Amino acid sequence: MSWLLVAAPLLCLADPCALVGARVEVGDGTVHERATVLLRDGKIVAVGPRLALPEGTRRIDVSGKTITPGLVEVHSLFGLSEVSAVQSTSDHALGGEVAAPGFRVAPAFNPESMRIPLARSEGITGTVIRPTGALLHGEGVWVDLSGELADRPDPTRPAAAFGAVGEGAAASVGGSRGGVWLRLRQHFEDARAYGKDRKAFERGASRPLSLSPLHLRALLPVLAGALPLVLEADRASDILAALDLAREEKLRLVITGGAEAWRVAAELKAAGVPVILRPSQQRPTRFETLKAVDDAATRLHAAGVRLVITGAGWTMAPGRLRQEAGLAVAQGLPRAEALRAITLTPAELMGKGAELGSLSPGKRATLVVWSGDPLELSTVAETVLIDGRERSLRTRQLDLAERYLAR
């Protein structure tokens, strides 16, 4: 049970409340010692030491604790996959489709998934749930991990389009990477043609198109630069080819995977393309990752590439997100940058930077009170607020442990 839950769940809504005496890591690199976070109406009002508190403010002593923004997992399967070995509980892939840019995972999201309180108990308050697949996977969408039905995501407001261009994608189009780029260019060209004259298609007066209108329509915001395209790519030459495509089509490209991204860091920096990576997986386990290095995050940061850290692939172990950030620190990444890579930068990347990702006045009161340093494995999330409301940290695992340990 949370230490704040001893009396009643904390609500920082109409009446102001202040978390007093903690080390506050804002998320943008700023750190305040023995500071106060003032909250009201579900928003952050002020942060800093020696704040003057309004009359009637509820004071909560959090001395010795650390407060950070809620952590952000930039792409996950939370609420899309309950038991990976049971196909009927997995809704993240559209089997048999090589290119399905119009595939939306939002309607399949289950806010009452057992994985969501598990993620929340590790301080993750927001994520982009993503589709998986071969070439073009579909649209991912932002979700707050409140676990409430009312917080189901809006399918019409995707956060990003997802795809892949490595050896797996090549296998899906006949075995050659050349086929990957041919297909992508064909789909983008057809989407552009469809967008210019939809009526011609509807009256059967257009040339044959490579995808259905629903799929082509989903590519239009990608071509307009309104929606980022997150492409999984590891080999340096694949990343350079993705940069070529982004330049030709004027795409907002994001690279995920990125095992050899450090080798083309200068090109990524020049193009303003961020990289999402998992530090523990920077290993030469495949032909396309032969030049992976342990300190890839450090090298990318040193080159000026925007960096996001993910624990993706460990959806039943969401604590891996902060562990991955800690591993990056152990390999030389500045600690402030590691925290930023799991808070503010992913929020910015997915269009939530104005409201989440840092403890800045005016942003949503979504934060975590930790027992200590959040990048240490022994630290636990003691209290999680989303929009000024304390959220339960009970998990299925905890319920089972208490049930059977008592016997």
Coordinates of C-alpha atoms in Angstrom, one line a residue:
M1 CA 0.0 0.0 0.0
S2 CA 1.2 3.5 -0.9
W3 CA 2.3 5.5 2.1
L4 CA -0.2 8.2 1.0
L5 CA -3.0 5.7 0.8
V6 CA -2.9 5.1 4.5
A7 CA -5.6 7.7 4.9
A8 CA -7.3 8.1 1.5
P9 CA -6.1 8.4 -2.1
L10 CA -4.6 11.8 -2.8
L11 CA -6.6 14.1 -4.9
C12 CA -5.0 17.4 -6.1
L13 CA -8.0 18.9 -7.8
A14 CA -10.0 21.9 -6.7
D15 CA -8.1 22.2 -3.4
P16 CA -4.3 22.8 -3.8
C17 CA -1.8 20.3 -2.3
A18 CA 1.9 20.4 -2.0
L19 CA 4.5 17.6 -1.9
V20 CA 7.1 19.1 0.3
G21 CA 10.8 18.3 1.0
A22 CA 11.7 15.9 -1.9
R23 CA 14.5 15.9 -4.4
V24 CA 12.7 16.9 -7.5
E25 CA 14.0 15.9 -10.9
V26 CA 12.1 18.0 -13.4
G27 CA 12.8 15.9 -16.4
D28 CA 14.6 18.6 -18.4
G29 CA 17.9 18.2 -16.5
T30 CA 16.9 20.6 -13.7
V31 CA 17.2 19.2 -10.1
H32 CA 15.9 20.8 -7.0
E33 CA 16.9 19.6 -3.5
R34 CA 14.4 19.7 -0.6
A35 CA 11.9 21.2 -3.0
T36 CA 8.1 21.5 -3.2
V37 CA 5.7 20.6 -6.0
L38 CA 2.5 22.6 -5.8
L39 CA -0.5 21.0 -7.5
R40 CA -4.1 22.2 -8.2
D41 CA -6.9 21.3 -10.6
G42 CA -4.9 18.3 -11.8
K43 CA -2.1 20.6 -13.0
I44 CA 1.4 21.6 -11.7
V45 CA 1.3 25.1 -10.4
A46 CA 4.9 25.6 -9.2
V47 CA 8.1 23.7 -8.5
G48 CA 11.1 24.7 -6.5
P49 CA 12.6 25.3 -3.0
R50 CA 11.0 27.7 -0.5
L51 CA 7.7 28.1 -2.4
A52 CA 5.0 30.3 -0.8
L53 CA 2.0 28.1 -0.5
P54 CA -1.6 29.4 -0.8
E55 CA -3.8 29.4 2.3
G56 CA -5.6 26.1 2.7
T57 CA -2.9 24.1 0.9
R58 CA -2.7 20.5 2.0
R59 CA 0.9 19.7 2.8
I60 CA 2.3 16.2 2.3
D61 CA 5.8 15.7 3.7
V62 CA 7.9 13.7 1.2
S63 CA 11.3 14.3 2.7
G64 CA 13.9 11.8 1.6
K65 CA 11.9 10.9 -1.5
T66 CA 12.5 11.7 -5.2
I67 CA 9.8 13.0 -7.5
T68 CA 10.0 12.7 -11.2
P69 CA 7.6 13.1 -14.1
G70 CA 5.7 9.9 -14.9
L71 CA 7.9 7.7 -17.1
V72 CA 7.0 7.3 -20.8
E73 CA 7.4 4.0 -22.7
V74 CA 7.6 5.2 -26.2
H75 CA 6.2 2.0 -27.7
S76 CA 4.7 -0.9 -26.0
L77 CA 2.0 -3.6 -26.2
F78 CA 0.3 -2.7 -22.9
G79 CA -3.4 -3.4 -23.2
L80 CA -2.8 -5.1 -26.6
S81 CA -1.3 -8.4 -25.4
E82 CA -2.2 -10.2 -22.2
V83 CA -0.5 -13.6 -22.7
S84 CA 1.9 -13.6 -25.6
A85 CA 1.6 -17.4 -26.0
V86 CA -2.2 -17.2 -26.3
Q87 CA -3.1 -15.7 -29.7
S88 CA -6.6 -14.8 -28.7
T89 CA -5.3 -12.3 -26.2
S90 CA -3.0 -10.5 -28.6
D91 CA -4.3 -7.7 -30.8
H92 CA -1.2 -5.9 -32.0
A93 CA -0.7 -7.6 -35.4
L94 CA -2.7 -8.0 -38.6
G95 CA -1.6 -11.4 -39.8
G96 CA -0.9 -11.9 -43.5
E97 CA -0.7 -8.2 -44.4
V98 CA 2.8 -7.0 -45.5
A99 CA 1.7 -3.3 -45.6
A100 CA -1.2 -2.2 -43.5
P101 CA -0.6 1.5 -42.7
G102 CA -4.3 2.0 -42.0
F103 CA -4.3 -0.7 -39.2
R104 CA -5.2 0.9 -35.9
V105 CA -4.6 -0.7 -32.6
A106 CA -6.5 1.9 -30.6
P107 CA -9.9 0.1 -30.8
A108 CA -8.3 -3.1 -29.5
F109 CA -6.8 -1.4 -26.4
N110 CA -8.0 -2.9 -23.1
P111 CA -7.6 -0.3 -20.3
E112 CA -8.3 -3.1 -17.8
S113 CA -5.4 -5.2 -18.9
M114 CA -3.4 -6.7 -16.0
R115 CA -0.3 -5.3 -17.6
I116 CA -1.3 -1.7 -17.0
P117 CA -1.2 -1.6 -13.2
L118 CA 2.1 -3.6 -13.5
A119 CA 3.5 -0.8 -15.7
R120 CA 2.1 1.9 -13.3
S121 CA 3.7 0.2 -10.3
E122 CA 7.0 0.8 -12.1
G123 CA 6.3 4.5 -12.6
I124 CA 5.1 4.3 -16.2
T125 CA 2.2 6.6 -16.6
G126 CA 2.0 7.0 -20.4
T127 CA 2.9 5.0 -23.5
V128 CA 2.3 4.7 -27.2
I129 CA 0.8 1.4 -28.0
R130 CA 2.0 0.2 -31.3
P131 CA 1.2 -2.3 -34.0
T132 CA 3.6 -5.0 -35.2
G133 CA 4.0 -6.5 -38.6
A134 CA 6.2 -6.7 -41.7
L135 CA 6.8 -3.6 -43.8
L136 CA 4.2 -0.9 -42.7
H137 CA 2.6 -2.0 -39.5
G138 CA -0.1 0.7 -38.9
E139 CA -0.8 3.5 -36.5
G140 CA 0.1 3.7 -32.8
V141 CA -1.7 5.8 -30.3
W142 CA -0.9 7.5 -27.0
V143 CA -2.6 6.1 -23.9
D144 CA -2.6 7.3 -20.3
L145 CA -2.2 4.3 -18.0
S146 CA -5.0 5.2 -15.6
G147 CA -6.7 1.8 -16.2
E148 CA -10.0 3.6 -16.6
L149 CA -12.5 2.8 -19.4
A150 CA -12.9 6.6 -19.9
D151 CA -9.3 6.8 -20.9
R152 CA -9.6 4.7 -24.0
P153 CA -7.6 6.3 -26.8
D154 CA -9.2 8.2 -29.7
P155 CA -8.5 6.1 -32.8
T156 CA -8.7 9.2 -35.0
R157 CA -5.7 10.8 -33.2
P158 CA -2.7 8.5 -33.9
A159 CA 0.7 9.4 -32.4
A160 CA 2.9 7.8 -35.0
A161 CA 3.0 5.4 -37.9
F162 CA 5.2 2.3 -37.5
G163 CA 7.1 0.1 -39.9
A164 CA 10.4 -1.8 -40.5
V165 CA 13.0 -2.0 -43.2
G166 CA 15.5 -4.6 -42.0
E167 CA 15.9 -8.3 -42.8
G168 CA 12.5 -9.2 -41.5
A169 CA 10.8 -6.7 -43.8
A170 CA 13.0 -7.9 -46.7
A171 CA 11.8 -11.4 -46.2
S172 CA 8.2 -10.3 -46.3
V173 CA 8.6 -8.8 -49.8
G174 CA 10.5 -11.5 -51.5
G175 CA 13.9 -11.5 -49.8
S176 CA 15.6 -8.4 -51.0
R177 CA 16.1 -5.1 -49.2
G178 CA 15.7 -3.5 -52.7
G179 CA 12.1 -4.8 -52.6
V180 CA 11.5 -3.0 -49.3
W181 CA 12.4 0.4 -50.7
L182 CA 10.5 -0.3 -54.0
R183 CA 7.4 -1.2 -52.0
L184 CA 7.7 1.8 -49.8
R185 CA 8.1 4.3 -52.6
Q186 CA 5.3 2.7 -54.5
H187 CA 2.9 3.0 -51.5
F188 CA 3.9 6.6 -50.9
E189 CA 3.5 7.5 -54.6
D190 CA 0.1 5.8 -54.7
A191 CA -1.0 7.6 -51.5
R192 CA 0.0 10.9 -53.0
A193 CA -1.9 10.2 -56.2
Y194 CA -5.0 9.1 -54.3
G195 CA -4.8 12.2 -52.1
K196 CA -4.7 14.5 -55.2
D197 CA -7.7 13.0 -56.9
R198 CA -9.9 10.7 -54.7
K199 CA -12.9 11.2 -56.9
A200 CA -11.1 9.7 -59.9
F201 CA -10.5 6.5 -57.8
E202 CA -14.2 6.4 -56.6
R203 CA -15.5 6.6 -60.2
G204 CA -13.0 4.0 -61.3
A205 CA -11.0 6.4 -63.4
S206 CA -7.6 6.1 -61.8
R207 CA -4.8 3.6 -62.4
P208 CA -4.6 0.6 -60.2
L209 CA -3.3 1.4 -56.7
S210 CA -1.1 -0.8 -54.5
L211 CA -3.3 -0.4 -51.4
S212 CA -6.9 0.1 -50.5
P213 CA -8.2 3.7 -49.9
L214 CA -8.2 3.2 -46.1
H215 CA -4.5 2.3 -46.1
L216 CA -3.6 5.0 -48.6
R217 CA -5.5 7.6 -46.6
A218 CA -3.5 6.7 -43.5
L219 CA -0.3 7.6 -45.3
L220 CA -1.4 11.1 -46.2
P221 CA -0.6 12.7 -42.7
V222 CA 2.8 10.9 -42.9
L223 CA 3.5 12.5 -46.3
A224 CA 2.3 15.8 -45.0
G225 CA 4.7 15.6 -42.1
A226 CA 1.9 15.7 -39.6
L227 CA 2.6 12.2 -38.3
P228 CA 6.1 10.8 -37.5
L229 CA 7.1 7.5 -39.2
V230 CA 8.9 5.2 -36.8
L231 CA 11.0 2.8 -38.8
E232 CA 12.8 -0.2 -37.3
A233 CA 16.3 -0.3 -38.7
D234 CA 19.5 -1.7 -37.3
R235 CA 22.1 -1.9 -40.1
A236 CA 23.9 1.4 -40.8
S237 CA 23.2 1.1 -44.6
D238 CA 19.5 0.6 -43.9
I239 CA 19.4 3.7 -41.7
L240 CA 21.1 5.8 -44.5
A241 CA 18.6 4.5 -47.0
A242 CA 15.8 5.5 -44.6
L243 CA 17.3 9.0 -44.4
D244 CA 17.3 9.1 -48.2
L245 CA 13.7 8.2 -48.3
A246 CA 12.8 10.7 -45.6
R247 CA 14.6 13.4 -47.5
E248 CA 12.9 12.6 -50.8
E249 CA 9.4 12.2 -49.3
K250 CA 9.8 15.0 -46.6
L251 CA 9.0 12.5 -43.8
R252 CA 9.3 13.1 -40.1
L253 CA 11.5 10.0 -39.6
V254 CA 12.3 8.3 -36.3
I255 CA 14.7 5.3 -36.1
T256 CA 14.0 2.5 -33.6
G257 CA 16.3 -0.4 -33.0
G258 CA 19.3 1.5 -34.2
A259 CA 22.0 -1.1 -33.4
E260 CA 24.5 0.6 -35.8
A261 CA 23.0 4.1 -35.6
W262 CA 26.1 5.3 -33.8
R263 CA 28.1 4.7 -37.1
V264 CA 25.9 7.3 -38.9
A265 CA 25.3 9.6 -36.0
A266 CA 26.5 12.7 -38.0
E267 CA 24.0 12.0 -40.7
L268 CA 21.2 11.4 -38.1
K269 CA 22.1 14.7 -36.4
A270 CA 22.2 16.6 -39.6
A271 CA 18.7 15.3 -40.6
G272 CA 17.3 15.9 -37.1
V273 CA 16.2 12.2 -36.8
P274 CA 15.8 10.8 -33.3
V275 CA 16.8 7.3 -32.3
I276 CA 14.9 4.9 -30.0
L277 CA 17.0 2.2 -28.6
R278 CA 17.3 -0.4 -25.8
P279 CA 20.7 -0.3 -24.3
S280 CA 20.8 -3.9 -23.2
Q281 CA 20.1 -5.2 -26.7
Q282 CA 23.1 -3.5 -28.4
R283 CA 24.7 -6.9 -29.2
P284 CA 26.0 -8.4 -32.5
T285 CA 23.4 -11.2 -32.5
R286 CA 22.4 -10.9 -36.2
F287 CA 24.1 -10.0 -39.5
E288 CA 22.4 -6.6 -39.4
T289 CA 23.7 -5.8 -35.9
L290 CA 27.3 -7.0 -36.3
K291 CA 28.7 -3.6 -35.3
A292 CA 26.5 -3.0 -32.3
V293 CA 28.3 -1.5 -29.3
D294 CA 27.3 -1.3 -25.6
D295 CA 27.7 2.4 -25.4
A296 CA 25.5 3.3 -28.4
A297 CA 23.4 5.7 -26.3
T298 CA 26.4 7.6 -25.1
R299 CA 27.8 7.9 -28.6
L300 CA 24.6 9.1 -30.1
H301 CA 24.1 11.7 -27.3
A302 CA 27.7 12.9 -27.8
A303 CA 27.0 13.4 -31.5
G304 CA 23.9 15.5 -30.7
V305 CA 21.3 12.9 -31.8
R306 CA 18.0 13.1 -29.8
L307 CA 17.7 9.9 -27.8
V308 CA 14.8 7.9 -26.5
I309 CA 15.3 4.8 -24.3
T310 CA 12.8 1.9 -24.4
G311 CA 12.3 -1.3 -22.6
A312 CA 10.1 -2.6 -25.4
G313 CA 10.2 -6.4 -25.6
W314 CA 9.9 -6.7 -21.8
T315 CA 6.2 -5.9 -21.6
M316 CA 5.7 -8.3 -18.7
A317 CA 8.7 -6.6 -17.0
P318 CA 8.0 -2.9 -17.3
G319 CA 10.7 -2.2 -14.7
R320 CA 13.1 -2.7 -17.5
L321 CA 12.5 0.8 -18.8
R322 CA 14.3 2.5 -15.9
Q323 CA 16.8 -0.4 -15.7
E324 CA 17.6 0.3 -19.4
A325 CA 18.2 3.9 -18.5
G326 CA 20.4 2.9 -15.7
L327 CA 22.4 0.6 -18.0
A328 CA 22.9 3.6 -20.4
V329 CA 24.3 5.6 -17.5
A330 CA 26.6 2.8 -16.6
Q331 CA 27.9 3.0 -20.2
G332 CA 28.6 6.7 -19.9
L333 CA 25.3 8.5 -20.8
P334 CA 24.9 11.5 -18.5
R335 CA 22.3 10.7 -15.8
A336 CA 20.1 13.8 -16.6
E337 CA 20.0 12.7 -20.2
A338 CA 19.0 9.2 -19.3
L339 CA 16.0 10.4 -17.3
R340 CA 15.1 12.8 -20.1
A341 CA 15.2 9.9 -22.5
I342 CA 12.4 8.1 -20.6
T343 CA 10.3 11.3 -19.8
L344 CA 10.5 14.5 -21.7
T345 CA 12.0 13.4 -25.0
P346 CA 9.6 10.6 -25.7
A347 CA 6.7 12.9 -24.7
E348 CA 7.9 15.5 -27.1
L349 CA 8.5 13.0 -29.9
M350 CA 4.9 11.7 -29.6
G351 CA 3.2 15.1 -29.5
K352 CA 2.7 15.3 -25.7
G353 CA 5.6 17.6 -24.7
A354 CA 3.3 20.5 -24.0
E355 CA 1.4 18.7 -21.4
L356 CA 3.6 15.8 -20.1
G357 CA 7.2 14.7 -19.7
S358 CA 8.4 17.3 -17.2
L359 CA 7.4 18.9 -13.9
S360 CA 6.8 22.3 -15.4
P361 CA 4.1 24.8 -14.3
G362 CA 0.9 24.4 -16.4
K363 CA 1.6 20.7 -17.3
R364 CA -0.6 17.9 -16.1
A365 CA 0.0 16.7 -12.5
T366 CA 1.3 13.3 -13.7
L367 CA 4.3 12.3 -11.5
V368 CA 5.9 9.6 -9.4
V369 CA 7.1 9.7 -5.8
W370 CA 10.0 7.3 -5.5
S371 CA 11.6 5.7 -2.4
G372 CA 15.0 6.8 -3.8
D373 CA 16.9 7.1 -7.1
P374 CA 14.5 5.8 -9.8
L375 CA 17.4 4.4 -11.8
E376 CA 18.3 2.0 -9.0
L377 CA 16.7 -1.4 -9.0
S378 CA 16.0 -1.4 -5.3
T379 CA 13.9 1.8 -5.6
V380 CA 10.2 1.5 -5.7
A381 CA 7.4 3.8 -6.9
E382 CA 5.5 4.7 -3.7
T383 CA 2.9 7.0 -5.2
V384 CA 1.8 7.6 -8.7
L385 CA -0.4 10.6 -9.7
I386 CA -2.1 10.9 -13.1
D387 CA -3.8 14.3 -13.6
G388 CA -3.6 15.0 -9.9
R389 CA -5.3 11.7 -8.8
E390 CA -3.4 9.0 -6.9
R391 CA -3.6 5.7 -8.8
S392 CA -3.6 2.3 -7.3
L393 CA -0.3 0.3 -7.3
R394 CA -2.0 -3.0 -6.7
T395 CA -1.1 -5.6 -9.2
R396 CA -2.2 -9.1 -10.0
Q397 CA 1.2 -10.4 -9.0
L398 CA 1.0 -8.7 -5.6
D399 CA -2.5 -10.1 -5.0
L400 CA -1.3 -13.7 -5.8
A401 CA 1.8 -13.3 -3.7
E402 CA -0.2 -12.2 -0.7
R403 CA -2.8 -14.9 -1.2
Y404 CA -0.4 -17.8 -1.4
L405 CA 2.4 -16.6 0.9
A406 CA -0.2 -16.5 3.7
R407 CA -0.8 -20.2 3.4

